[in-house]
PDB file of N, CA and C in Angstrom:
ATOM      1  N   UNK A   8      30.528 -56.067  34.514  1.00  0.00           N
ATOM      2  CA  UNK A   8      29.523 -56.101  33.478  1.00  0.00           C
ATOM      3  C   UNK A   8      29.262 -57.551  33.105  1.00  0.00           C
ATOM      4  N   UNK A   9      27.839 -57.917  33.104  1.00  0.00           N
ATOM      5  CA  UNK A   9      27.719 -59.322  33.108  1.00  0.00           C
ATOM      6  C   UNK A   9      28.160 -59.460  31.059  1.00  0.00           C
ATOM      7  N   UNK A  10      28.934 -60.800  30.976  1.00  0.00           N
ATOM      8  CA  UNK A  10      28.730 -61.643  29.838  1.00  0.00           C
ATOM      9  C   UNK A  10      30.382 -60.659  28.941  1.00  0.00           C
ATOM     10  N   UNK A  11      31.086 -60.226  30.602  1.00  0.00           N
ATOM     11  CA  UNK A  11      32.813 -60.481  30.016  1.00  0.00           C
ATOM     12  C   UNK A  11      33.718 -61.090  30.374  1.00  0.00           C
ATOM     13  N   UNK A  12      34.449 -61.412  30.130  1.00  0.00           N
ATOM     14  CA  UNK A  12      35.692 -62.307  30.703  1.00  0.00           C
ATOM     15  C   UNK A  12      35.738 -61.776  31.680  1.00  0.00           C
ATOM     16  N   UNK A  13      36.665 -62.977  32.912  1.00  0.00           N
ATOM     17  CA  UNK A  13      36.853 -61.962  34.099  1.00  0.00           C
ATOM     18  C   UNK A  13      38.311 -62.531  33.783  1.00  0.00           C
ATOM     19  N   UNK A  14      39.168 -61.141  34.327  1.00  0.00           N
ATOM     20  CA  UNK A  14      40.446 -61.352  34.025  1.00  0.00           C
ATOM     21  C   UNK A  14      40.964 -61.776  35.573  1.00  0.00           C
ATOM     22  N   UNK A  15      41.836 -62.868  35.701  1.00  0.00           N
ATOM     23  CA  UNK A  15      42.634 -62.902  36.823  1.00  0.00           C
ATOM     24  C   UNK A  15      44.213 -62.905  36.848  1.00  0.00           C
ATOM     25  N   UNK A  16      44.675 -62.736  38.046  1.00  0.00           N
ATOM     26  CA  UNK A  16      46.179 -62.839  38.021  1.00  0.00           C
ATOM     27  C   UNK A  16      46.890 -64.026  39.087  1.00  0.00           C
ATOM     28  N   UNK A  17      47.984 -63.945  38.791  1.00  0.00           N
ATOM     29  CA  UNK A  17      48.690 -64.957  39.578  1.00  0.00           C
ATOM     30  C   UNK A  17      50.051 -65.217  39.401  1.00  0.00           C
ATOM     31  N   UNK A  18      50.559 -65.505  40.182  1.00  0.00           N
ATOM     32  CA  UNK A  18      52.362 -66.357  40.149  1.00  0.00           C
ATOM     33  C   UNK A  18      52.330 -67.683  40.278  1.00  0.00           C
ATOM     34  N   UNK A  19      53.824 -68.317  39.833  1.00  0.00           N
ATOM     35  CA  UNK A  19      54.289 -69.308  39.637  1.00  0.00           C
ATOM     36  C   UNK A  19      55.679 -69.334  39.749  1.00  0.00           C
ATOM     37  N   UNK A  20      55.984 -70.499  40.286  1.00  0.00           N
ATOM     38  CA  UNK A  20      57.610 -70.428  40.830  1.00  0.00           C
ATOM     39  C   UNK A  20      58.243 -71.425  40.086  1.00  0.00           C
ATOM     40  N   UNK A  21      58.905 -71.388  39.140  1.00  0.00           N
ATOM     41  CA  UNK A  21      59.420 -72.204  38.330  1.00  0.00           C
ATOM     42  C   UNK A  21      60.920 -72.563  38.580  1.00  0.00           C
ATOM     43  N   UNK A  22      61.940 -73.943  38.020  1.00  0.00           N
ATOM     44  CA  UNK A  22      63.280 -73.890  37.896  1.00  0.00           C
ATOM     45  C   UNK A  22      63.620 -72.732  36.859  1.00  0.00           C
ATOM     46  N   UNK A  23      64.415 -72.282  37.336  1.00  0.00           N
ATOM     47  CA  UNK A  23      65.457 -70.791  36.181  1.00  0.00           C
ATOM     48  C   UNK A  23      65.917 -71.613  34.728  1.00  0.00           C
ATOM     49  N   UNK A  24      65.858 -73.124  34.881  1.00  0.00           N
ATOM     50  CA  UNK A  24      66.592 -73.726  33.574  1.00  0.00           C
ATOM     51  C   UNK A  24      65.319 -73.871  32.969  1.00  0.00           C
ATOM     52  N   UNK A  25      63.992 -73.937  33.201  1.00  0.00           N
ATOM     53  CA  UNK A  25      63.274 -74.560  32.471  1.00  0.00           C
ATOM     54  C   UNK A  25      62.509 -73.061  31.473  1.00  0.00           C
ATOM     55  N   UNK A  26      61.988 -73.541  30.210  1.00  0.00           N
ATOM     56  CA  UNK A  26      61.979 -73.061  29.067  1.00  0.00           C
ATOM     57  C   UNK A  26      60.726 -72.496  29.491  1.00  0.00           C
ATOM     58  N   UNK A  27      60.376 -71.038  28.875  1.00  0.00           N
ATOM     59  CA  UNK A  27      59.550 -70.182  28.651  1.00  0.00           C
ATOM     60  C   UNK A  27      57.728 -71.063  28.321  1.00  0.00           C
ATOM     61  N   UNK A  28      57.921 -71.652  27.289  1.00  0.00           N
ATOM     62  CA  UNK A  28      56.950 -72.245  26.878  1.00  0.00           C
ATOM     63  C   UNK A  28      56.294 -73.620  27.528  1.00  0.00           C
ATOM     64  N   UNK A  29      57.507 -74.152  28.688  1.00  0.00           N
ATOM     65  CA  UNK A  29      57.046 -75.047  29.991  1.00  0.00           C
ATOM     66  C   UNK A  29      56.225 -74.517  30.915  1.00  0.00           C
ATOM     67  N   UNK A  30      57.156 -73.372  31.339  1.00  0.00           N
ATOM     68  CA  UNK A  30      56.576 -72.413  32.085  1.00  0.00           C
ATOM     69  C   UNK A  30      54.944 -72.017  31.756  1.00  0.00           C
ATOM     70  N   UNK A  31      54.728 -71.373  30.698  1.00  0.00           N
ATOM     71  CA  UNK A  31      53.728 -71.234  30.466  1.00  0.00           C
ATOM     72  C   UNK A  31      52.528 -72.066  30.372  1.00  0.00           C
ATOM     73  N   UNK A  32      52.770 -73.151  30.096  1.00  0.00           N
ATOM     74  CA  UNK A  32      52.125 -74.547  30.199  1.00  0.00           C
ATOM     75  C   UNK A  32      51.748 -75.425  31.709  1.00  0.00           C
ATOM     76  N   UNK A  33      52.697 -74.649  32.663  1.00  0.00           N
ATOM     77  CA  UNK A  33      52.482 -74.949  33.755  1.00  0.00           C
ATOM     78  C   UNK A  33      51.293 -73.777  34.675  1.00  0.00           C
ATOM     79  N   UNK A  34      51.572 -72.577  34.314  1.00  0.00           N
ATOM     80  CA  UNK A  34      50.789 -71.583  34.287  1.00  0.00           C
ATOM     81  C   UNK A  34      49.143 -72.104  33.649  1.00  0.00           C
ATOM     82  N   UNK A  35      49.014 -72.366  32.937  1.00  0.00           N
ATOM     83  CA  UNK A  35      47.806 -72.728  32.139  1.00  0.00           C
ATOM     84  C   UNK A  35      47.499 -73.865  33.276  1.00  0.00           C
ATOM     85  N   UNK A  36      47.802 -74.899  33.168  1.00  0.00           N
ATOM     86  CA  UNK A  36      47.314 -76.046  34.094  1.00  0.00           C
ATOM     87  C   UNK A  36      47.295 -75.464  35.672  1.00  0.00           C
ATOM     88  N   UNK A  37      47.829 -74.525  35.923  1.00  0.00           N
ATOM     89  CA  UNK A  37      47.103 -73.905  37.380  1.00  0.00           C
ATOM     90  C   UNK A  37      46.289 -73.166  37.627  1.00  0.00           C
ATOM     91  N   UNK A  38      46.087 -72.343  36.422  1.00  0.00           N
ATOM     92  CA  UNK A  38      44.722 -71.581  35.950  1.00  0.00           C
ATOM     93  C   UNK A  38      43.675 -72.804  35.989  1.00  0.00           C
ATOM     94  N   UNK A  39      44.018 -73.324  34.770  1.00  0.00           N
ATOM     95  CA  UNK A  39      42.794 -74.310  34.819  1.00  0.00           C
ATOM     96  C   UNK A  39      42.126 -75.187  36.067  1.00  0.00           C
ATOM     97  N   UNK A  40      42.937 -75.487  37.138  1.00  0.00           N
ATOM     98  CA  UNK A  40      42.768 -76.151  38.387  1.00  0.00           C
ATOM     99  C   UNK A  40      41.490 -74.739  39.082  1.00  0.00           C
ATOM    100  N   UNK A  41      42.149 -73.648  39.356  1.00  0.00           N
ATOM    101  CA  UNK A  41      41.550 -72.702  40.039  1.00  0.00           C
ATOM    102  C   UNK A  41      40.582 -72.155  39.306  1.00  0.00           C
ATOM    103  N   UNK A  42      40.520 -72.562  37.768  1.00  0.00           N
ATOM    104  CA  UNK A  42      38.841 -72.150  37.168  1.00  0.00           C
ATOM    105  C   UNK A  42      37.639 -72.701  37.561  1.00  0.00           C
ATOM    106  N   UNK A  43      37.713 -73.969  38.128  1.00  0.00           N
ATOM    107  CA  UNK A  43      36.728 -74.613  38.637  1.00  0.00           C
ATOM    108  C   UNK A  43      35.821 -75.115  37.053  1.00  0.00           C
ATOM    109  N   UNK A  44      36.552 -75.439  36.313  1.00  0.00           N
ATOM    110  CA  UNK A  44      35.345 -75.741  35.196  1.00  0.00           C
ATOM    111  C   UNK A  44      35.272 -75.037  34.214  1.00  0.00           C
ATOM    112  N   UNK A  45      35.499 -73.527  34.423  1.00  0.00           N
ATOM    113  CA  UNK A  45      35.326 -72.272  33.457  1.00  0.00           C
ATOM    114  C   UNK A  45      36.807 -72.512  32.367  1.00  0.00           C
ATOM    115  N   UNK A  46      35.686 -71.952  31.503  1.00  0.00           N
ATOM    116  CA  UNK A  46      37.397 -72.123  30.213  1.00  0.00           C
ATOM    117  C   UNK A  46      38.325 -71.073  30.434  1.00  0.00           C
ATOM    118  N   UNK A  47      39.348 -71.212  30.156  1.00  0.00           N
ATOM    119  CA  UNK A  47      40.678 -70.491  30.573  1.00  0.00           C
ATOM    120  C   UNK A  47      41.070 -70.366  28.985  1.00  0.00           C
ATOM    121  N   UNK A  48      41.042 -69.030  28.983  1.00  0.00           N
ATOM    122  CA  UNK A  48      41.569 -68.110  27.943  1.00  0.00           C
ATOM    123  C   UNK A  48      42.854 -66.722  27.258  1.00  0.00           C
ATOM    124  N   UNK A  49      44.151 -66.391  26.503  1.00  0.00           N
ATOM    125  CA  UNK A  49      44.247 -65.685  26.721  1.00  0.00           C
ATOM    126  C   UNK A  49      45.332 -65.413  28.062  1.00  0.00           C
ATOM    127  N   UNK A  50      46.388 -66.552  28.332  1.00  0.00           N
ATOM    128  CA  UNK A  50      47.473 -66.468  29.515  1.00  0.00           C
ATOM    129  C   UNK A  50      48.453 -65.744  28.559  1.00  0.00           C
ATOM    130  N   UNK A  51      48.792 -64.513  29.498  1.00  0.00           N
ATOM    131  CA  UNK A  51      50.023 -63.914  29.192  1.00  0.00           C
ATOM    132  C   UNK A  51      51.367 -64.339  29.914  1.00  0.00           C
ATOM    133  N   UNK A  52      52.038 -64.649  30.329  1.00  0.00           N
ATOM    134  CA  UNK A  52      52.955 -64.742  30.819  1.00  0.00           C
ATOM    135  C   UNK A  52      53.458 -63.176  31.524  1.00  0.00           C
ATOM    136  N   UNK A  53      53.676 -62.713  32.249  1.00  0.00           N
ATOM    137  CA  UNK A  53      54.389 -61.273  32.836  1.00  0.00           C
ATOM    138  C   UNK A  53      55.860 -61.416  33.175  1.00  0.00           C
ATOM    139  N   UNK A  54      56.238 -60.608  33.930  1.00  0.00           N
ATOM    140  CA  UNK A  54      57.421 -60.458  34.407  1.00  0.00           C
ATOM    141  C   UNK A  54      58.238 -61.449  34.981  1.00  0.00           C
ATOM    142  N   UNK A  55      59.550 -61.748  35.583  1.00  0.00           N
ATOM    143  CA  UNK A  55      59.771 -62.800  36.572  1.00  0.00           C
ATOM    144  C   UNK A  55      60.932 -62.206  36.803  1.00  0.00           C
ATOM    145  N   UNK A  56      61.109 -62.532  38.233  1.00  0.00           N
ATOM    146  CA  UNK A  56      62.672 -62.690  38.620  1.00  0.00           C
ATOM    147  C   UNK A  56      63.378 -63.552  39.610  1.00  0.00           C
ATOM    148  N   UNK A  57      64.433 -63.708  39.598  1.00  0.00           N
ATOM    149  CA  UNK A  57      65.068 -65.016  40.659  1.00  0.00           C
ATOM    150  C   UNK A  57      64.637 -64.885  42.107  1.00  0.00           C
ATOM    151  N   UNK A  58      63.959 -66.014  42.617  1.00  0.00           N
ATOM    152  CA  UNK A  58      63.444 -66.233  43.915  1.00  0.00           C
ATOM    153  C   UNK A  58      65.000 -67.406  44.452  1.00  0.00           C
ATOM    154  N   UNK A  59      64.747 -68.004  45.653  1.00  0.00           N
ATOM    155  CA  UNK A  59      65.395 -68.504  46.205  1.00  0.00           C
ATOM    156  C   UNK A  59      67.314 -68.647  46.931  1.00  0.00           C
ATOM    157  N   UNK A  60      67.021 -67.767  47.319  1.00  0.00           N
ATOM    158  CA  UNK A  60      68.430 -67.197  47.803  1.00  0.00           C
ATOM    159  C   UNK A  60      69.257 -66.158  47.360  1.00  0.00           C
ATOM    160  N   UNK A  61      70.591 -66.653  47.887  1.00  0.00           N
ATOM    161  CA  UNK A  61      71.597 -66.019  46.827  1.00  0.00           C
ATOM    162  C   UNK A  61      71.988 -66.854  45.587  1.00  0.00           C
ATOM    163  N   UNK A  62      71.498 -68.035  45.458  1.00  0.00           N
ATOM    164  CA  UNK A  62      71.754 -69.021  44.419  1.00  0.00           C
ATOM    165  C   UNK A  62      70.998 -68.769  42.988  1.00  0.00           C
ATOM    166  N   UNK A  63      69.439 -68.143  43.503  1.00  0.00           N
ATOM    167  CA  UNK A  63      68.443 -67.562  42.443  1.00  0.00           C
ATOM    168  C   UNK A  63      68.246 -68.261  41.695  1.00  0.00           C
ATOM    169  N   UNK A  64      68.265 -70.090  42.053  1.00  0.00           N
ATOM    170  CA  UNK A  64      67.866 -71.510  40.833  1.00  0.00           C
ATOM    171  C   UNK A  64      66.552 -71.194  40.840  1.00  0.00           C
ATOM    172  N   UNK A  65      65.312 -70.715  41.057  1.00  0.00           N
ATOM    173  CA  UNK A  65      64.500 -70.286  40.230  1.00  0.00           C
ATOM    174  C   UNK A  65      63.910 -69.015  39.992  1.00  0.00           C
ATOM    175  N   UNK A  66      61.720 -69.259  39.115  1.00  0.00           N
ATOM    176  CA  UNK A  66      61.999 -67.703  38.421  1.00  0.00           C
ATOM    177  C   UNK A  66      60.694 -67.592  39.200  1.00  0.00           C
ATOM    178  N   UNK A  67      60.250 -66.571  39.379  1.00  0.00           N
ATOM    179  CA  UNK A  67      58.808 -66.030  39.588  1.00  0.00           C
ATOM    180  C   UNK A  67      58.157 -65.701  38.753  1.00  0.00           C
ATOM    181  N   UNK A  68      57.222 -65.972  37.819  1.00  0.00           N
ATOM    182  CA  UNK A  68      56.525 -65.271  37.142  1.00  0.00           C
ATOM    183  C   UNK A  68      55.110 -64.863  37.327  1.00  0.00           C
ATOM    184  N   UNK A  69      54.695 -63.634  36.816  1.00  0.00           N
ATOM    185  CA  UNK A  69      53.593 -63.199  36.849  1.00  0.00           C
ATOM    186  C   UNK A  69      52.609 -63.761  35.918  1.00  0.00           C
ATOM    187  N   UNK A  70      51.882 -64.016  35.549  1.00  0.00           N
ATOM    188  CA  UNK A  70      50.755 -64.306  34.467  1.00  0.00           C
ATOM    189  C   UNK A  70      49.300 -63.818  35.005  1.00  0.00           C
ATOM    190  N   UNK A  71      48.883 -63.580  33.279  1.00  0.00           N
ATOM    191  CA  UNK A  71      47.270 -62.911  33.444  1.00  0.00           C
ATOM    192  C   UNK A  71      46.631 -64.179  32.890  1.00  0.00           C
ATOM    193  N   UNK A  72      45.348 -64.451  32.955  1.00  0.00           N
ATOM    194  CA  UNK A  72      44.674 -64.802  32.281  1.00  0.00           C
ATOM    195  C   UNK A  72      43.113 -64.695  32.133  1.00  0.00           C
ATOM    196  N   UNK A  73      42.139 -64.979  31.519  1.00  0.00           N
ATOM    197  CA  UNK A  73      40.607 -64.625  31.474  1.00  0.00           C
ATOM    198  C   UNK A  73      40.168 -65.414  31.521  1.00  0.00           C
ATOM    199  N   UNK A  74      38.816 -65.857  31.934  1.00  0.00           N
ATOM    200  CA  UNK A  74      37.837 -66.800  32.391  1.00  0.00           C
ATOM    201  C   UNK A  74      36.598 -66.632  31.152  1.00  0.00           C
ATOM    202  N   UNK A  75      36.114 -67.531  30.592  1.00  0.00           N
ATOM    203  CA  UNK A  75      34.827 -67.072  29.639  1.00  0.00           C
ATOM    204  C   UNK A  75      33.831 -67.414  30.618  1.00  0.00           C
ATOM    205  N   UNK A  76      33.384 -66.614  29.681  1.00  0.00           N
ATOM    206  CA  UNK A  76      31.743 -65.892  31.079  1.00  0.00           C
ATOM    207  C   UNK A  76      31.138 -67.334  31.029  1.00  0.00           C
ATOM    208  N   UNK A  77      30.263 -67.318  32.117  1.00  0.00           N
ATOM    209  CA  UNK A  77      28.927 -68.690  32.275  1.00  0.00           C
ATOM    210  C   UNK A  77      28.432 -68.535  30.815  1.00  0.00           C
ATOM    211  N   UNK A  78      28.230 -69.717  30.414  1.00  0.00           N
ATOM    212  CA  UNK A  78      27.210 -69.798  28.876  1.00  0.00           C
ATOM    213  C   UNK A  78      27.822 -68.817  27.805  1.00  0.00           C
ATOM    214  N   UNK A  79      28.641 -68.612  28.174  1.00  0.00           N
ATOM    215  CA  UNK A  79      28.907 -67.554  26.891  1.00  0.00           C
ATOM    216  C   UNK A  79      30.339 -68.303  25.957  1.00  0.00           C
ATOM    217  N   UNK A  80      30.551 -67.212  24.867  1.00  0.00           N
ATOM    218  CA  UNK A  80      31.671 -68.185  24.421  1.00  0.00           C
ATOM    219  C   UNK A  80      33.002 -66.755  24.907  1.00  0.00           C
ATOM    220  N   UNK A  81      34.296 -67.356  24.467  1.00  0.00           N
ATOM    221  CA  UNK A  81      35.274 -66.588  24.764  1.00  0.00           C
ATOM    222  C   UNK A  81      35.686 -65.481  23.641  1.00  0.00           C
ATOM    223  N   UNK A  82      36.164 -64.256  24.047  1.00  0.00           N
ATOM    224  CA  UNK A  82      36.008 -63.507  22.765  1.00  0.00           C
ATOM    225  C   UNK A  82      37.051 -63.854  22.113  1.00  0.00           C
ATOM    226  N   UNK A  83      37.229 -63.960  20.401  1.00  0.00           N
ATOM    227  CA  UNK A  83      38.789 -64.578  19.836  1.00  0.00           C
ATOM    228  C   UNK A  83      38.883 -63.536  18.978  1.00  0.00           C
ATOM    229  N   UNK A  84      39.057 -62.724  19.172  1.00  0.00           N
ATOM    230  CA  UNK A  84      39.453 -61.374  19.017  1.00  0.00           C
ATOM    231  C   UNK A  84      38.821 -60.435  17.369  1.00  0.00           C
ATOM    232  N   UNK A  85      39.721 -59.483  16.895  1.00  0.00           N
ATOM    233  CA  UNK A  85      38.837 -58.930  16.031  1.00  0.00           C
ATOM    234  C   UNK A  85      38.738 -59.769  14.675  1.00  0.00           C
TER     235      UNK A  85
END
């Protein structure tokens, strides 16, 4: 439907020591790379679990986030 967010998804492979709110910040700046310009709105953070061996030094996480439409503004809720 033209003039809604488009929601996308994605992973990120982080160190297991580093803090939730890094993480997420790193998430945002890779959204923003792959928006091409479009504002990035609205990152959830999802699930994660230990990648890399049997050692499991880091995390996988899932994250959502939304794109605001061409020309439009982003919705900021009710």
């Amino acid at each position: 439907m033209a003039g809604q967010p488009e929601v996308r998804h994605d992973k990120i492979t982080a160190p297991q020591r580093l803090p939730t709110f890094h993480v997420q910040a790193l998430a945002m700046q890779k959204a923003q790379m792959k928006a091409r310009g479009a504002r990035v709105f609205d990152l959830q953070l999802g699930d994660s679990y230990p990648v890399g061996g049997d050692q499991g030094t880091d995390r996988e996480w899932s994250y959502s986030y939304q794109l605001a439409p061409p020309g439009g503004q982003a919705a900021t809720g009710p």
